[in-house]
PDB file of C-alpha atoms in Angstrom:
ATOM      1  CA  MET B   1    -129.194 146.459 -74.640  1.00  0.00           C
ATOM      2  CA  SER B   2    -126.537 147.047 -72.114  1.00  0.00           C
ATOM      3  CA  LEU B   3    -123.333 144.532 -71.886  1.00  0.00           C
ATOM      4  CA  SER B   4    -124.658 142.786 -68.864  1.00  0.00           C
ATOM      5  CA  ALA B   5    -128.149 142.428 -70.609  1.00  0.00           C
ATOM      6  CA  ASN B   6    -126.481 140.799 -73.696  1.00  0.00           C
ATOM      7  CA  LEU B   7    -124.327 138.551 -71.404  1.00  0.00           C
ATOM      8  CA  ARG B   8    -127.544 137.412 -69.586  1.00  0.00           C
ATOM      9  CA  GLU B   9    -129.093 136.644 -72.977  1.00  0.00           C
ATOM     10  CA  ALA B  10    -126.207 134.679 -73.837  1.00  0.00           C
ATOM     11  CA  PHE B  11    -126.141 132.703 -70.965  1.00  0.00           C
ATOM     12  CA  ARG B  12    -129.859 131.825 -71.613  1.00  0.00           C
ATOM     13  CA  GLU B  13    -129.332 131.118 -75.307  1.00  0.00           C
ATOM     14  CA  GLN B  14    -125.880 129.612 -75.696  1.00  0.00           C
ATOM     15  CA  PRO B  15    -125.450 125.775 -75.166  1.00  0.00           C
ATOM     16  CA  TYR B  16    -121.955 126.150 -74.368  1.00  0.00           C
ATOM     17  CA  LEU B  17    -122.519 128.851 -71.585  1.00  0.00           C
ATOM     18  CA  GLN B  18    -125.067 126.562 -70.172  1.00  0.00           C
ATOM     19  CA  SER B  19    -122.573 124.025 -68.851  1.00  0.00           C
ATOM     20  CA  HIS B  20    -122.633 125.507 -65.608  1.00  0.00           C
ATOM     21  CA  PHE B  21    -118.686 126.411 -65.138  1.00  0.00           C
ATOM     22  CA  SER B  22    -117.697 126.221 -61.620  1.00  0.00           C
ATOM     23  CA  LYS B  23    -115.064 129.036 -62.401  1.00  0.00           C
ATOM     24  CA  ALA B  24    -114.670 131.901 -64.605  1.00  0.00           C
ATOM     25  CA  VAL B  25    -112.203 134.847 -65.323  1.00  0.00           C
ATOM     26  CA  LEU B  26    -113.942 138.261 -66.097  1.00  0.00           C
ATOM     27  CA  THR B  27    -111.473 140.292 -67.886  1.00  0.00           C
ATOM     28  CA  VAL B  28    -111.943 144.080 -67.656  1.00  0.00           C
ATOM     29  CA  CYS B  29    -110.545 146.931 -69.509  1.00  0.00           C
ATOM     30  CA  THR B  30    -111.092 149.774 -67.016  1.00  0.00           C
ATOM     31  CA  PRO B  31    -108.295 152.388 -65.504  1.00  0.00           C
ATOM     32  CA  VAL B  32    -105.882 151.071 -62.911  1.00  0.00           C
ATOM     33  CA  VAL B  33    -104.519 153.306 -59.904  1.00  0.00           C
ATOM     34  CA  LEU B  34    -101.229 151.919 -58.512  1.00  0.00           C
ATOM     35  CA  VAL B  35    -100.462 152.185 -55.034  1.00  0.00           C
ATOM     36  CA  PRO B  36     -96.844 151.600 -53.796  1.00  0.00           C
ATOM     37  CA  ARG B  37     -97.151 148.722 -51.498  1.00  0.00           C
ATOM     38  CA  GLU B  38     -95.308 150.363 -48.225  1.00  0.00           C
ATOM     39  CA  ASP B  39     -97.914 153.104 -48.574  1.00  0.00           C
ATOM     40  CA  TYR B  40    -100.645 150.814 -48.614  1.00  0.00           C
ATOM     41  CA  GLU B  41     -99.464 148.978 -45.587  1.00  0.00           C
ATOM     42  CA  GLU B  42     -98.771 152.033 -43.642  1.00  0.00           C
ATOM     43  CA  THR B  43    -102.198 153.340 -44.279  1.00  0.00           C
ATOM     44  CA  GLU B  44    -104.610 152.297 -41.430  1.00  0.00           C
ATOM     45  CA  ASP B  45    -107.941 151.422 -42.956  1.00  0.00           C
ATOM     46  CA  PHE B  46    -107.230 151.841 -46.459  1.00  0.00           C
ATOM     47  CA  ASN B  47    -110.279 153.196 -48.220  1.00  0.00           C
ATOM     48  CA  THR B  48    -109.972 151.606 -51.634  1.00  0.00           C
ATOM     49  CA  GLU B  49    -113.259 153.518 -52.881  1.00  0.00           C
ATOM     50  CA  ALA B  50    -112.462 156.974 -51.789  1.00  0.00           C
ATOM     51  CA  MET B  51    -108.797 156.660 -53.180  1.00  0.00           C
ATOM     52  CA  TYR B  52    -109.923 155.492 -56.580  1.00  0.00           C
ATOM     53  CA  GLY B  53    -112.584 158.088 -56.760  1.00  0.00           C
ATOM     54  CA  SER B  54    -110.285 160.824 -55.755  1.00  0.00           C
ATOM     55  CA  VAL B  55    -107.882 160.060 -58.744  1.00  0.00           C
ATOM     56  CA  LEU B  56    -110.543 158.955 -61.322  1.00  0.00           C
ATOM     57  CA  THR B  57    -114.108 160.362 -62.137  1.00  0.00           C
ATOM     58  CA  GLY B  58    -117.058 158.406 -63.869  1.00  0.00           C
ATOM     59  CA  HIS B  59    -116.550 154.924 -62.006  1.00  0.00           C
ATOM     60  CA  LYS B  60    -118.848 155.690 -59.021  1.00  0.00           C
ATOM     61  CA  GLY B  61    -121.219 153.069 -58.180  1.00  0.00           C
ATOM     62  CA  GLU B  62    -118.972 150.359 -59.794  1.00  0.00           C
ATOM     63  CA  GLU B  63    -117.178 147.698 -57.596  1.00  0.00           C
ATOM     64  CA  LYS B  64    -113.626 148.417 -56.849  1.00  0.00           C
ATOM     65  CA  ILE B  65    -110.819 145.619 -56.628  1.00  0.00           C
ATOM     66  CA  MET B  66    -107.489 145.726 -55.324  1.00  0.00           C
ATOM     67  CA  ARG B  67    -104.499 143.272 -56.340  1.00  0.00           C
ATOM     68  CA  GLU B  68    -101.064 142.936 -55.297  1.00  0.00           C
ATOM     69  CA  ILE B  69     -98.344 142.833 -58.315  1.00  0.00           C
ATOM     70  CA  PRO B  70     -95.492 141.554 -55.937  1.00  0.00           C
ATOM     71  CA  GLU B  71     -92.954 141.601 -58.828  1.00  0.00           C
ATOM     72  CA  LEU B  72     -93.246 145.396 -58.787  1.00  0.00           C
ATOM     73  CA  ASP B  73     -94.109 145.756 -55.278  1.00  0.00           C
ATOM     74  CA  VAL B  74     -97.289 147.578 -55.910  1.00  0.00           C
ATOM     75  CA  MET B  75    -101.047 147.422 -55.329  1.00  0.00           C
ATOM     76  CA  ALA B  76    -103.169 147.830 -58.535  1.00  0.00           C
ATOM     77  CA  VAL B  77    -106.941 149.273 -57.980  1.00  0.00           C
ATOM     78  CA  TYR B  78    -109.556 148.944 -60.726  1.00  0.00           C
ATOM     79  CA  SER B  79    -113.341 148.752 -61.148  1.00  0.00           C
ATOM     80  CA  VAL B  80    -115.823 146.433 -62.602  1.00  0.00           C
ATOM     81  CA  ASN B  81    -119.390 147.069 -63.447  1.00  0.00           C
ATOM     82  CA  LYS B  82    -121.545 145.454 -60.675  1.00  0.00           C
ATOM     83  CA  ASP B  83    -124.427 144.178 -62.890  1.00  0.00           C
ATOM     84  CA  LEU B  84    -121.751 142.635 -65.370  1.00  0.00           C
ATOM     85  CA  LYS B  85    -120.047 140.991 -62.494  1.00  0.00           C
ATOM     86  CA  MET B  86    -123.371 139.809 -60.873  1.00  0.00           C
ATOM     87  CA  VAL B  87    -124.630 138.033 -64.301  1.00  0.00           C
ATOM     88  CA  VAL B  88    -121.346 135.875 -64.444  1.00  0.00           C
ATOM     89  CA  SER B  89    -121.587 135.151 -60.614  1.00  0.00           C
ATOM     90  CA  ASP B  90    -125.178 134.092 -61.290  1.00  0.00           C
ATOM     91  CA  ASN B  91    -123.731 131.525 -63.577  1.00  0.00           C
ATOM     92  CA  CYS B  92    -120.275 130.416 -62.119  1.00  0.00           C
ATOM     93  CA  GLU B  93    -119.652 129.787 -58.644  1.00  0.00           C
ATOM     94  CA  ASN B  94    -116.154 131.319 -58.648  1.00  0.00           C
ATOM     95  CA  VAL B  95    -115.382 134.332 -60.384  1.00  0.00           C
ATOM     96  CA  ASP B  96    -112.006 136.259 -60.779  1.00  0.00           C
ATOM     97  CA  VAL B  97    -112.124 139.740 -61.915  1.00  0.00           C
ATOM     98  CA  MET B  98    -108.767 140.611 -63.766  1.00  0.00           C
ATOM     99  CA  ASN B  99    -107.689 143.705 -65.634  1.00  0.00           C
ATOM    100  CA  ILE B 100    -106.075 143.316 -68.839  1.00  0.00           C
ATOM    101  CA  MET B 101    -102.934 145.522 -67.801  1.00  0.00           C
ATOM    102  CA  LEU B 102    -101.941 143.204 -64.795  1.00  0.00           C
ATOM    103  CA  PRO B 103    -100.758 140.208 -66.852  1.00  0.00           C
ATOM    104  CA  THR B 104     -99.448 142.420 -69.463  1.00  0.00           C
ATOM    105  CA  TRP B 105     -97.432 144.604 -66.983  1.00  0.00           C
ATOM    106  CA  ARG B 106     -95.770 141.386 -65.366  1.00  0.00           C
ATOM    107  CA  HIS B 107     -95.071 139.764 -68.794  1.00  0.00           C
ATOM    108  CA  LEU B 108     -93.263 143.024 -70.211  1.00  0.00           C
ATOM    109  CA  TYR B 109     -91.340 143.659 -66.949  1.00  0.00           C
ATOM    110  CA  LYS B 110     -90.036 139.763 -67.207  1.00  0.00           C
ATOM    111  CA  ARG B 111     -89.632 139.345 -70.682  1.00  0.00           C
ATOM    112  CA  TYR B 112     -88.000 142.688 -71.582  1.00  0.00           C
ATOM    113  CA  TYR B 113     -86.936 144.980 -68.593  1.00  0.00           C
ATOM    114  CA  GLN B 114     -84.911 142.505 -67.021  1.00  0.00           C
ATOM    115  CA  ASN B 115     -82.984 141.870 -69.994  1.00  0.00           C
ATOM    116  CA  GLY B 116     -80.626 144.277 -71.088  1.00  0.00           C
ATOM    117  CA  GLU B 117     -79.340 147.725 -69.930  1.00  0.00           C
ATOM    118  CA  ARG B 118     -80.976 150.122 -71.912  1.00  0.00           C
ATOM    119  CA  ARG B 119     -84.139 152.079 -70.767  1.00  0.00           C
ATOM    120  CA  LYS B 120     -87.352 150.983 -72.318  1.00  0.00           C
ATOM    121  CA  MET B 121     -90.563 152.191 -72.927  1.00  0.00           C
ATOM    122  CA  PHE B 122     -93.748 150.069 -74.005  1.00  0.00           C
ATOM    123  CA  ALA B 123     -96.870 151.129 -75.803  1.00  0.00           C
ATOM    124  CA  TYR B 124     -99.909 148.565 -75.748  1.00  0.00           C
ATOM    125  CA  PHE B 125    -102.638 149.262 -78.238  1.00  0.00           C
ATOM    126  CA  HIS B 126    -105.853 147.985 -77.462  1.00  0.00           C
ATOM    127  CA  ASP B 127    -109.707 148.935 -77.232  1.00  0.00           C
ATOM    128  CA  LYS B 128    -109.060 152.152 -79.205  1.00  0.00           C
ATOM    129  CA  CYS B 129    -106.491 153.283 -76.637  1.00  0.00           C
ATOM    130  CA  VAL B 130    -102.732 153.051 -75.799  1.00  0.00           C
ATOM    131  CA  ASP B 131    -101.412 151.840 -72.446  1.00  0.00           C
ATOM    132  CA  ILE B 132     -97.802 153.251 -72.124  1.00  0.00           C
ATOM    133  CA  CYS B 133     -95.543 152.105 -69.303  1.00  0.00           C
ATOM    134  CA  SER B 134     -91.791 152.261 -68.322  1.00  0.00           C
ATOM    135  CA  PHE B 135     -89.943 150.470 -65.378  1.00  0.00           C
ATOM    136  CA  GLU B 136     -87.300 151.846 -62.924  1.00  0.00           C
ATOM    137  CA  GLN B 137     -85.527 150.154 -60.224  1.00  0.00           C
ATOM    138  CA  ARG B 138     -87.777 147.217 -60.438  1.00  0.00           C
ATOM    139  CA  ARG B 139     -90.858 149.115 -60.341  1.00  0.00           C
ATOM    140  CA  ILE B 140     -93.274 150.709 -62.576  1.00  0.00           C
ATOM    141  CA  ASN B 141     -92.097 154.182 -63.319  1.00  0.00           C
ATOM    142  CA  PHE B 142     -94.825 155.384 -65.388  1.00  0.00           C
ATOM    143  CA  ALA B 143     -98.098 153.747 -66.641  1.00  0.00           C
ATOM    144  CA  ASN B 144    -101.194 155.594 -68.139  1.00  0.00           C
ATOM    145  CA  SER B 145    -103.711 155.200 -70.767  1.00  0.00           C
ATOM    146  CA  PHE B 146    -104.486 157.311 -73.538  1.00  0.00           C
ATOM    147  CA  ASP B 147    -106.983 157.639 -76.454  1.00  0.00           C
ATOM    148  CA  ALA B 148    -105.614 156.330 -79.572  1.00  0.00           C
ATOM    149  CA  GLN B 149    -108.416 156.033 -81.969  1.00  0.00           C
ATOM    150  CA  HIS B 150    -106.271 158.292 -84.188  1.00  0.00           C
ATOM    151  CA  ALA B 151    -102.522 157.991 -85.186  1.00  0.00           C
ATOM    152  CA  HIS B 152    -101.872 161.458 -84.833  1.00  0.00           C
ATOM    153  CA  ASP B 153    -103.252 161.457 -81.588  1.00  0.00           C
ATOM    154  CA  ALA B 154    -101.226 158.132 -80.577  1.00  0.00           C
ATOM    155  CA  LEU B 155     -98.023 159.729 -82.111  1.00  0.00           C
ATOM    156  CA  TYR B 156     -98.341 162.799 -79.952  1.00  0.00           C
ATOM    157  CA  TYR B 157     -99.046 160.921 -76.658  1.00  0.00           C
ATOM    158  CA  LEU B 158     -95.986 158.613 -77.483  1.00  0.00           C
ATOM    159  CA  LEU B 159     -93.529 161.430 -78.098  1.00  0.00           C
ATOM    160  CA  PHE B 160     -95.013 163.425 -75.029  1.00  0.00           C
ATOM    161  CA  VAL B 161     -94.439 160.431 -72.512  1.00  0.00           C
ATOM    162  CA  TRP B 162     -91.196 159.778 -74.252  1.00  0.00           C
ATOM    163  CA  LYS B 163     -89.888 163.410 -73.538  1.00  0.00           C
ATOM    164  CA  GLN B 164     -91.741 163.451 -70.038  1.00  0.00           C
ATOM    165  CA  LEU B 165     -89.530 160.317 -68.934  1.00  0.00           C
ATOM    166  CA  GLY B 166     -86.381 161.775 -70.501  1.00  0.00           C
ATOM    167  CA  MET B 167     -85.707 158.914 -72.708  1.00  0.00           C
ATOM    168  CA  ASN B 168     -82.770 158.958 -75.197  1.00  0.00           C
ATOM    169  CA  GLN B 169     -83.949 159.379 -78.663  1.00  0.00           C
ATOM    170  CA  ARG B 170     -80.796 157.215 -80.019  1.00  0.00           C
ATOM    171  CA  GLU B 171     -80.046 154.701 -77.256  1.00  0.00           C
ATOM    172  CA  ASP B 172     -83.537 153.634 -75.697  1.00  0.00           C
ATOM    173  CA  ASP B 173     -85.886 151.480 -76.827  1.00  0.00           C
ATOM    174  CA  LEU B 174     -89.446 151.761 -77.605  1.00  0.00           C
ATOM    175  CA  PHE B 175     -91.688 148.615 -78.028  1.00  0.00           C
ATOM    176  CA  LEU B 176     -94.870 148.643 -79.775  1.00  0.00           C
ATOM    177  CA  ILE B 177     -97.465 146.135 -79.076  1.00  0.00           C
ATOM    178  CA  GLY B 178    -101.272 145.476 -80.465  1.00  0.00           C
ATOM    179  CA  ASP B 179    -103.416 146.756 -82.916  1.00  0.00           C
ATOM    180  CA  MET B 180    -102.077 150.374 -83.943  1.00  0.00           C
ATOM    181  CA  PRO B 181    -104.317 152.637 -86.088  1.00  0.00           C
ATOM    182  CA  HIS B 182    -102.713 153.229 -89.403  1.00  0.00           C
ATOM    183  CA  ARG B 183     -99.797 151.031 -88.494  1.00  0.00           C
ATOM    184  CA  ASP B 184     -97.351 151.893 -91.428  1.00  0.00           C
ATOM    185  CA  TRP B 185     -97.908 155.542 -91.192  1.00  0.00           C
ATOM    186  CA  LEU B 186     -97.600 155.523 -87.588  1.00  0.00           C
ATOM    187  CA  MET B 187     -94.363 153.401 -87.715  1.00  0.00           C
ATOM    188  CA  ASN B 188     -92.902 155.559 -90.283  1.00  0.00           C
ATOM    189  CA  ARG B 189     -93.477 158.659 -88.159  1.00  0.00           C
ATOM    190  CA  ILE B 190     -92.198 157.216 -84.956  1.00  0.00           C
ATOM    191  CA  ALA B 191     -89.083 156.043 -86.646  1.00  0.00           C
ATOM    192  CA  THR B 192     -88.086 159.785 -87.797  1.00  0.00           C
ATOM    193  CA  TYR B 193     -88.193 160.559 -83.839  1.00  0.00           C
ATOM    194  CA  ILE B 194     -87.028 157.229 -81.858  1.00  0.00           C
ATOM    195  CA  THR B 195     -84.158 155.219 -83.469  1.00  0.00           C
ATOM    196  CA  ARG B 196     -84.553 152.083 -81.560  1.00  0.00           C
ATOM    197  CA  THR B 197     -88.435 151.148 -82.249  1.00  0.00           C
ATOM    198  CA  HIS B 198     -89.649 147.694 -82.236  1.00  0.00           C
ATOM    199  CA  THR B 199     -92.840 145.994 -82.874  1.00  0.00           C
ATOM    200  CA  VAL B 200     -93.364 142.992 -80.904  1.00  0.00           C
ATOM    201  CA  ASN B 201     -94.246 139.875 -82.701  1.00  0.00           C
ATOM    202  CA  PRO B 202     -96.545 137.675 -80.262  1.00  0.00           C
ATOM    203  CA  VAL B 203     -95.506 134.537 -81.909  1.00  0.00           C
ATOM    204  CA  ALA B 204     -91.794 134.962 -81.109  1.00  0.00           C
ATOM    205  CA  ASP B 205     -92.478 136.600 -78.053  1.00  0.00           C
ATOM    206  CA  LEU B 206     -94.297 134.069 -76.410  1.00  0.00           C
ATOM    207  CA  ASN B 207     -92.371 131.108 -77.988  1.00  0.00           C
ATOM    208  CA  ARG B 208     -94.738 130.172 -80.503  1.00  0.00           C
ATOM    209  CA  SER B 209     -97.713 129.532 -78.251  1.00  0.00           C
ATOM    210  CA  PRO B 210    -100.900 128.226 -79.999  1.00  0.00           C
ATOM    211  CA  LEU B 211    -102.755 131.169 -78.675  1.00  0.00           C
ATOM    212  CA  ALA B 212    -100.355 133.686 -80.411  1.00  0.00           C
ATOM    213  CA  ASN B 213    -101.607 132.273 -83.722  1.00  0.00           C
ATOM    214  CA  ILE B 214    -105.260 132.749 -83.219  1.00  0.00           C
ATOM    215  CA  LYS B 215    -106.038 135.787 -85.613  1.00  0.00           C
ATOM    216  CA  GLY B 216    -107.743 138.692 -83.708  1.00  0.00           C
ATOM    217  CA  MET B 217    -106.834 137.186 -80.076  1.00  0.00           C
ATOM    218  CA  PRO B 218    -105.860 139.996 -77.991  1.00  0.00           C
ATOM    219  CA  TYR B 219    -102.284 140.342 -76.692  1.00  0.00           C
ATOM    220  CA  ASP B 220    -103.360 140.217 -72.986  1.00  0.00           C
ATOM    221  CA  MET B 221    -105.227 137.036 -73.706  1.00  0.00           C
ATOM    222  CA  MET B 222    -102.350 135.126 -74.979  1.00  0.00           C
ATOM    223  CA  LEU B 223    -100.371 135.694 -71.570  1.00  0.00           C
TER     224      LEU B 223
END
């Protein structure tokens, strides 16, 4: 069964989901295309569908959603499965579709980038992939997602982006977040290349938020 079919079945059978909620937030993990806000504002009749399709393939027929990230002066465009959204909309009056990386970027920017003078790169491991990002001059300097099912692949992508960004091996910071594959091996290998490597403890990072103490809770859901 598809995800939307499973969810429709859950709405029929689970008492909790039959409470007829008026609002719901549907979180999605789909690729995000970032557009500088000035480019968006200067383009007449901005075509979200065409722009997204020119950058990413495999998402034809999905609904495209655009959100502003005012802190970073950028517009984020992402997709959602239309059937999945329809199932939630049939059971909730108001549905807000949020990509998991938007609150993650906001938090990393406010919590880490604005404090200190060192350059920083962030890697969030989730859903068998790793999202790598960096900020420069109050904007996202780099943001991309890579397959990270295997630790060797994750190591390669981390070091590749680190070099691409011209980060300093001894002076700049790398922050690792989330569920890393073969964590101990990956941490040991990264430390041989990047001196200032840190793992983010959600409990301390989020000021002992109750959500941070729930085992298995994804980092983005804690924000």
